[in-house]
GROMACS .gro file of C-alpha atoms in nm:
model
  316
    1UNK     CA    1   0.884  -1.604   1.819
    2UNK     CA    2   0.953  -1.304   2.036
    3UNK     CA    3   0.592  -1.286   2.155
    4UNK     CA    4   0.438  -1.596   2.311
    5UNK     CA    5   0.063  -1.585   2.353
    6UNK     CA    6  -0.204  -1.854   2.356
    7UNK     CA    7  -0.403  -1.636   2.121
    8UNK     CA    8  -0.153  -1.687   1.837
    9UNK     CA    9  -0.185  -2.067   1.856
   10UNK     CA   10  -0.561  -2.042   1.832
   11UNK     CA   11  -0.533  -1.810   1.534
   12UNK     CA   12  -0.310  -2.068   1.365
   13UNK     CA   13  -0.584  -2.324   1.415
   14UNK     CA   14  -0.828  -2.081   1.260
   15UNK     CA   15  -0.601  -2.028   0.959
   16UNK     CA   16  -0.544  -2.400   0.912
   17UNK     CA   17  -0.918  -2.452   0.892
   18UNK     CA   18  -0.938  -2.209   0.599
   19UNK     CA   19  -0.670  -2.352   0.372
   20UNK     CA   20  -0.908  -2.487   0.109
   21UNK     CA   21  -1.165  -2.300  -0.095
   22UNK     CA   22  -1.246  -1.930  -0.099
   23UNK     CA   23  -1.322  -1.882   0.267
   24UNK     CA   24  -1.609  -2.127   0.293
   25UNK     CA   25  -1.570  -2.175   0.667
   26UNK     CA   26  -1.854  -2.004   0.852
   27UNK     CA   27  -1.727  -2.015   1.210
   28UNK     CA   28  -1.405  -1.890   1.367
   29UNK     CA   29  -1.247  -1.943   1.711
   30UNK     CA   30  -1.381  -1.710   1.977
   31UNK     CA   31  -1.023  -1.602   2.043
   32UNK     CA   32  -1.005  -1.420   1.709
   33UNK     CA   33  -1.061  -1.046   1.758
   34UNK     CA   34  -1.428  -0.956   1.722
   35UNK     CA   35  -1.346  -0.716   1.439
   36UNK     CA   36  -1.191  -1.004   1.242
   37UNK     CA   37  -1.434  -1.289   1.316
   38UNK     CA   38  -1.648  -1.228   1.010
   39UNK     CA   39  -1.362  -1.229   0.760
   40UNK     CA   40  -1.442  -1.570   0.602
   41UNK     CA   41  -1.810  -1.492   0.548
   42UNK     CA   42  -1.717  -1.143   0.434
   43UNK     CA   43  -1.497  -1.279   0.157
   44UNK     CA   44  -1.763  -1.525   0.052
   45UNK     CA   45  -1.996  -1.232  -0.008
   46UNK     CA   46  -1.745  -1.017  -0.190
   47UNK     CA   47  -1.575  -0.833   0.093
   48UNK     CA   48  -1.895  -0.740   0.275
   49UNK     CA   49  -1.992  -0.613   0.525
   50UNK     CA   50  -1.703  -0.368   0.556
   51UNK     CA   51  -1.703  -0.255   0.196
   52UNK     CA   52  -2.080  -0.241   0.177
   53UNK     CA   53  -2.059   0.135   0.221
   54UNK     CA   54  -1.995   0.146  -0.154
   55UNK     CA   55  -2.188  -0.077  -0.398
   56UNK     CA   56  -1.983  -0.242  -0.670
   57UNK     CA   57  -2.100   0.002  -0.938
   58UNK     CA   58  -1.976   0.293  -0.724
   59UNK     CA   59  -1.637   0.125  -0.678
   60UNK     CA   60  -1.619   0.073  -1.053
   61UNK     CA   61  -1.697   0.441  -1.115
   62UNK     CA   62  -1.423   0.539  -0.869
   63UNK     CA   63  -1.178   0.303  -1.035
   64UNK     CA   64  -1.261   0.432  -1.383
   65UNK     CA   65  -1.200   0.785  -1.252
   66UNK     CA   66  -0.868   0.677  -1.102
   67UNK     CA   67  -0.764   0.501  -1.423
   68UNK     CA   68  -0.863   0.801  -1.635
   69UNK     CA   69  -0.664   1.043  -1.421
   70UNK     CA   70  -0.354   0.825  -1.415
   71UNK     CA   71  -0.374   0.766  -1.791
   72UNK     CA   72  -0.402   1.140  -1.848
   73UNK     CA   73  -0.115   1.217  -1.613
   74UNK     CA   74   0.158   1.171  -1.875
   75UNK     CA   75   0.028   1.418  -2.137
   76UNK     CA   76  -0.073   1.662  -1.861
   77UNK     CA   77   0.273   1.662  -1.704
   78UNK     CA   78   0.424   1.710  -2.051
   79UNK     CA   79   0.191   2.002  -2.117
   80UNK     CA   80   0.263   2.179  -1.789
   81UNK     CA   81   0.638   2.117  -1.769
   82UNK     CA   82   0.858   2.410  -1.860
   83UNK     CA   83   1.138   2.182  -1.975
   84UNK     CA   84   1.236   1.818  -2.015
   85UNK     CA   85   1.436   1.844  -1.693
   86UNK     CA   86   1.130   1.963  -1.502
   87UNK     CA   87   0.922   1.678  -1.650
   88UNK     CA   88   1.182   1.422  -1.540
   89UNK     CA   89   1.209   1.589  -1.200
   90UNK     CA   90   0.832   1.567  -1.138
   91UNK     CA   91   0.821   1.194  -1.210
   92UNK     CA   92   1.146   1.113  -1.026
   93UNK     CA   93   1.064   1.306  -0.708
   94UNK     CA   94   0.709   1.170  -0.684
   95UNK     CA   95   0.839   0.815  -0.746
   96UNK     CA   96   1.076   0.830  -0.452
   97UNK     CA   97   0.822   1.020  -0.242
   98UNK     CA   98   0.563   0.746  -0.296
   99UNK     CA   99   0.831   0.485  -0.218
  100UNK     CA  100   0.898   0.656   0.117
  101UNK     CA  101   0.525   0.673   0.193
  102UNK     CA  102   0.483   0.307   0.102
  103UNK     CA  103   0.763   0.196   0.334
  104UNK     CA  104   0.621   0.389   0.630
  105UNK     CA  105   0.267   0.268   0.567
  106UNK     CA  106   0.387  -0.090   0.515
  107UNK     CA  107   0.571  -0.097   0.846
  108UNK     CA  108   0.272   0.035   1.036
  109UNK     CA  109   0.034  -0.216   0.875
  110UNK     CA  110   0.258  -0.493   1.010
  111UNK     CA  111   0.252  -0.323   1.349
  112UNK     CA  112  -0.128  -0.341   1.328
  113UNK     CA  113  -0.095  -0.714   1.257
  114UNK     CA  114   0.094  -0.749   1.584
  115UNK     CA  115  -0.204  -0.596   1.763
  116UNK     CA  116  -0.438  -0.839   1.588
  117UNK     CA  117  -0.231  -1.136   1.706
  118UNK     CA  118  -0.111  -1.027   2.049
  119UNK     CA  119  -0.320  -0.733   2.160
  120UNK     CA  120  -0.665  -0.787   2.005
  121UNK     CA  121  -0.838  -0.519   2.209
  122UNK     CA  122  -0.615  -0.260   2.038
  123UNK     CA  123  -0.655  -0.399   1.685
  124UNK     CA  124  -0.767  -0.125   1.448
  125UNK     CA  125  -1.097  -0.158   1.267
  126UNK     CA  126  -0.971  -0.057   0.924
  127UNK     CA  127  -1.061  -0.208   0.588
  128UNK     CA  128  -0.707  -0.203   0.455
  129UNK     CA  129  -0.562  -0.374   0.764
  130UNK     CA  130  -0.824  -0.648   0.744
  131UNK     CA  131  -0.757  -0.705   0.377
  132UNK     CA  132  -0.379  -0.704   0.424
  133UNK     CA  133  -0.407  -0.945   0.719
  134UNK     CA  134  -0.600  -1.191   0.501
  135UNK     CA  135  -0.340  -1.151   0.225
  136UNK     CA  136  -0.044  -1.221   0.452
  137UNK     CA  137  -0.179  -1.501   0.668
  138UNK     CA  138  -0.498  -1.651   0.524
  139UNK     CA  139  -0.507  -1.630   0.144
  140UNK     CA  140  -0.212  -1.473  -0.033
  141UNK     CA  141  -0.408  -1.441  -0.359
  142UNK     CA  142  -0.702  -1.247  -0.216
  143UNK     CA  143  -0.586  -0.930  -0.393
  144UNK     CA  144  -0.631  -1.062  -0.746
  145UNK     CA  145  -0.943  -1.262  -0.649
  146UNK     CA  146  -1.106  -0.936  -0.542
  147UNK     CA  147  -0.913  -0.702  -0.768
  148UNK     CA  148  -1.165  -0.418  -0.776
  149UNK     CA  149  -1.212  -0.411  -0.399
  150UNK     CA  150  -0.835  -0.430  -0.355
  151UNK     CA  151  -0.749  -0.151  -0.597
  152UNK     CA  152  -1.005   0.098  -0.471
  153UNK     CA  153  -0.939   0.007  -0.106
  154UNK     CA  154  -0.563   0.046  -0.153
  155UNK     CA  155  -0.624   0.385  -0.306
  156UNK     CA  156  -0.846   0.497  -0.021
  157UNK     CA  157  -1.195   0.463  -0.166
  158UNK     CA  158  -1.434   0.341   0.102
  159UNK     CA  159  -1.269   0.581   0.338
  160UNK     CA  160  -1.258   0.925   0.174
  161UNK     CA  161  -0.912   1.012   0.310
  162UNK     CA  162  -0.698   0.942   0.007
  163UNK     CA  163  -0.902   1.041  -0.297
  164UNK     CA  164  -1.134   1.304  -0.155
  165UNK     CA  165  -0.920   1.465   0.114
  166UNK     CA  166  -0.549   1.399   0.075
  167UNK     CA  167  -0.520   1.470  -0.299
  168UNK     CA  168  -0.705   1.804  -0.289
  169UNK     CA  169  -0.482   1.905   0.005
  170UNK     CA  170  -0.176   1.787  -0.184
  171UNK     CA  171  -0.280   1.990  -0.489
  172UNK     CA  172  -0.356   2.305  -0.287
  173UNK     CA  173  -0.025   2.291  -0.099
  174UNK     CA  174   0.166   2.244  -0.423
  175UNK     CA  175  -0.025   2.537  -0.572
  176UNK     CA  176   0.051   2.764  -0.278
  177UNK     CA  177   0.423   2.680  -0.276
  178UNK     CA  178   0.474   2.684  -0.651
  179UNK     CA  179   0.221   2.958  -0.746
  180UNK     CA  180   0.134   2.746  -1.049
  181UNK     CA  181  -0.189   2.553  -1.105
  182UNK     CA  182  -0.032   2.357  -1.390
  183UNK     CA  183   0.270   2.245  -1.190
  184UNK     CA  184   0.051   2.154  -0.891
  185UNK     CA  185  -0.179   1.947  -1.112
  186UNK     CA  186   0.114   1.769  -1.279
  187UNK     CA  187   0.273   1.691  -0.942
  188UNK     CA  188  -0.055   1.561  -0.797
  189UNK     CA  189  -0.133   1.337  -1.094
  190UNK     CA  190   0.222   1.199  -1.104
  191UNK     CA  191   0.193   1.104  -0.738
  192UNK     CA  192  -0.146   0.945  -0.800
  193UNK     CA  193  -0.004   0.745  -1.092
  194UNK     CA  194   0.287   0.607  -0.890
  195UNK     CA  195   0.045   0.497  -0.615
  196UNK     CA  196  -0.162   0.318  -0.878
  197UNK     CA  197   0.157   0.155  -1.007
  198UNK     CA  198   0.240   0.040  -0.652
  199UNK     CA  199  -0.109  -0.104  -0.617
  200UNK     CA  200  -0.104  -0.311  -0.933
  201UNK     CA  201   0.259  -0.416  -0.872
  202UNK     CA  202   0.163  -0.584  -0.545
  203UNK     CA  203  -0.127  -0.757  -0.717
  204UNK     CA  204   0.098  -0.862  -1.007
  205UNK     CA  205   0.347  -1.028  -0.771
  206UNK     CA  206   0.086  -1.274  -0.650
  207UNK     CA  207  -0.086  -1.347  -0.981
  208UNK     CA  208  -0.013  -1.676  -1.159
  209UNK     CA  209   0.091  -1.641  -1.522
  210UNK     CA  210  -0.255  -1.746  -1.638
  211UNK     CA  211  -0.410  -1.452  -1.452
  212UNK     CA  212  -0.144  -1.208  -1.572
  213UNK     CA  213  -0.247  -1.285  -1.930
  214UNK     CA  214  -0.592  -1.144  -1.852
  215UNK     CA  215  -0.445  -0.796  -1.793
  216UNK     CA  216  -0.480  -0.543  -2.074
  217UNK     CA  217  -0.199  -0.570  -2.325
  218UNK     CA  218  -0.052  -0.227  -2.239
  219UNK     CA  219  -0.059  -0.316  -1.868
  220UNK     CA  220   0.118  -0.648  -1.930
  221UNK     CA  221   0.380  -0.474  -2.142
  222UNK     CA  222   0.446  -0.211  -1.873
  223UNK     CA  223   0.494  -0.471  -1.601
  224UNK     CA  224   0.701  -0.710  -1.811
  225UNK     CA  225   0.932  -0.423  -1.908
  226UNK     CA  226   0.949  -0.321  -1.541
  227UNK     CA  227   1.046  -0.679  -1.449
  228UNK     CA  228   1.310  -0.685  -1.722
  229UNK     CA  229   1.456  -0.356  -1.596
  230UNK     CA  230   1.439  -0.484  -1.235
  231UNK     CA  231   1.213  -0.196  -1.132
  232UNK     CA  232   0.988  -0.467  -0.993
  233UNK     CA  233   1.101  -0.818  -0.898
  234UNK     CA  234   0.854  -1.100  -0.833
  235UNK     CA  235   1.116  -1.339  -0.694
  236UNK     CA  236   1.259  -1.079  -0.457
  237UNK     CA  237   0.913  -0.997  -0.322
  238UNK     CA  238   0.885  -1.354  -0.195
  239UNK     CA  239   1.138  -1.261   0.075
  240UNK     CA  240   0.871  -1.043   0.233
  241UNK     CA  241   0.644  -1.345   0.279
  242UNK     CA  242   0.900  -1.573   0.447
  243UNK     CA  243   0.757  -1.488   0.789
  244UNK     CA  244   0.426  -1.625   0.918
  245UNK     CA  245   0.203  -1.638   1.222
  246UNK     CA  246   0.477  -1.807   1.425
  247UNK     CA  247   0.723  -1.524   1.364
  248UNK     CA  248   0.536  -1.209   1.254
  249UNK     CA  249   0.816  -0.993   1.391
  250UNK     CA  250   1.069  -1.135   1.139
  251UNK     CA  251   0.961  -0.915   0.850
  252UNK     CA  252   1.201  -0.800   0.581
  253UNK     CA  253   1.188  -0.636   0.238
  254UNK     CA  254   0.964  -0.333   0.297
  255UNK     CA  255   0.974  -0.199  -0.059
  256UNK     CA  256   0.776  -0.337  -0.355
  257UNK     CA  257   0.955  -0.148  -0.632
  258UNK     CA  258   1.319  -0.062  -0.692
  259UNK     CA  259   1.459   0.218  -0.483
  260UNK     CA  260   1.770   0.304  -0.286
  261UNK     CA  261   1.874   0.064  -0.009
  262UNK     CA  262   1.820   0.343   0.243
  263UNK     CA  263   1.443   0.302   0.212
  264UNK     CA  264   1.451  -0.061   0.327
  265UNK     CA  265   1.699   0.027   0.600
  266UNK     CA  266   1.469   0.303   0.719
  267UNK     CA  267   1.181   0.055   0.729
  268UNK     CA  268   1.394  -0.185   0.935
  269UNK     CA  269   1.481   0.096   1.175
  270UNK     CA  270   1.117   0.196   1.229
  271UNK     CA  271   1.018  -0.169   1.274
  272UNK     CA  272   1.292  -0.230   1.529
  273UNK     CA  273   1.182   0.073   1.731
  274UNK     CA  274   0.819  -0.035   1.721
  275UNK     CA  275   0.910  -0.385   1.843
  276UNK     CA  276   1.122  -0.243   2.123
  277UNK     CA  277   0.843  -0.011   2.235
  278UNK     CA  278   0.593  -0.298   2.218
  279UNK     CA  279   0.815  -0.519   2.435
  280UNK     CA  280   0.858  -0.236   2.682
  281UNK     CA  281   0.482  -0.178   2.692
  282UNK     CA  282   0.517   0.180   2.572
  283UNK     CA  283   0.267   0.370   2.364
  284UNK     CA  284   0.387   0.491   2.027
  285UNK     CA  285   0.581   0.814   2.045
  286UNK     CA  286   0.475   1.115   1.840
  287UNK     CA  287   0.760   1.060   1.595
  288UNK     CA  288   0.654   0.702   1.545
  289UNK     CA  289   0.294   0.787   1.468
  290UNK     CA  290   0.206   0.665   1.121
  291UNK     CA  291   0.037   0.987   1.015
  292UNK     CA  292   0.332   1.201   1.128
  293UNK     CA  293   0.587   1.025   0.910
  294UNK     CA  294   0.350   0.972   0.620
  295UNK     CA  295   0.252   1.337   0.604
  296UNK     CA  296   0.619   1.434   0.636
  297UNK     CA  297   0.690   1.219   0.329
  298UNK     CA  298   0.427   1.374   0.103
  299UNK     CA  299   0.484   1.732   0.223
  300UNK     CA  300   0.856   1.675   0.170
  301UNK     CA  301   0.787   1.558  -0.186
  302UNK     CA  302   0.609   1.884  -0.263
  303UNK     CA  303   0.875   2.099  -0.095
  304UNK     CA  304   1.163   1.930  -0.280
  305UNK     CA  305   0.978   1.947  -0.613
  306UNK     CA  306   0.894   2.317  -0.579
  307UNK     CA  307   1.251   2.398  -0.473
  308UNK     CA  308   1.394   2.216  -0.774
  309UNK     CA  309   1.138   2.382  -1.002
  310UNK     CA  310   1.251   2.726  -0.887
  311UNK     CA  311   1.616   2.626  -0.918
  312UNK     CA  312   1.561   2.502  -1.273
  313UNK     CA  313   1.379   2.823  -1.367
  314UNK     CA  314   1.682   3.023  -1.250
  315UNK     CA  315   1.939   2.802  -1.421
  316UNK     CA  316   1.746   2.767  -1.745
   0.00000   0.00000   0.00000
């Protein structure tokens, strides 16, 4: 690979020792970053200690709330849309907005993996990064094995950023720009629904057919129709997992759902810049900061939606 480090070889040894069973190995090489040494035992105990901040019942309550809101999003957006065009616009803009956010977040998670492997002292202590690292390099099916932990962690529960901070901010900004509580609510719920769709899509990709049959009938129907329409593509997603610990820089296929080619190209461009800065020993520039681009994506979604809403109100 591009980066040669003794640490990566030792991590490979660690991974090889965990091939069988559900993380039954109790010891890890001392070379593994301290923040990641307890991963095997943590999975044995149901993703503790790092998710112990929320007991399982609390995660289930959060997930039921999330599921209720996303289920209600369709009739709510219908109720608060002034026209069919505005309804379609809300769902289309939020879909592509979430796709842009996903690409940016995905690239930066892989950049965090590079720190885990080659710069352990800088590895972030974040639940999502730990979970994603296990998924990519230790047990690709960990998402469906721990589906509740995965779904609430992906959505931001455990850290209050996504559900309890970002969405209220998103709603308030949409309200201020659009001067409409109904439109702001519809836009916020549509965005929430597409994130939930992204979450389950990634889980679906790595589920065997026997596990897919355990999904609710309506969920199975939605994802089978999405596969048929090529909105999601299980075979294509395998391209993203062609790389491994020997070549973590050779990542491709940044999107999980259908979108314009530009989104993948943008992901490749960010990734190339991050690799170049890493090789040069530079710190991330302001433009390359994850939060900067992510916030630009969701603020941009609101701005475009409100602009189109006002344009539609004039034309119609």
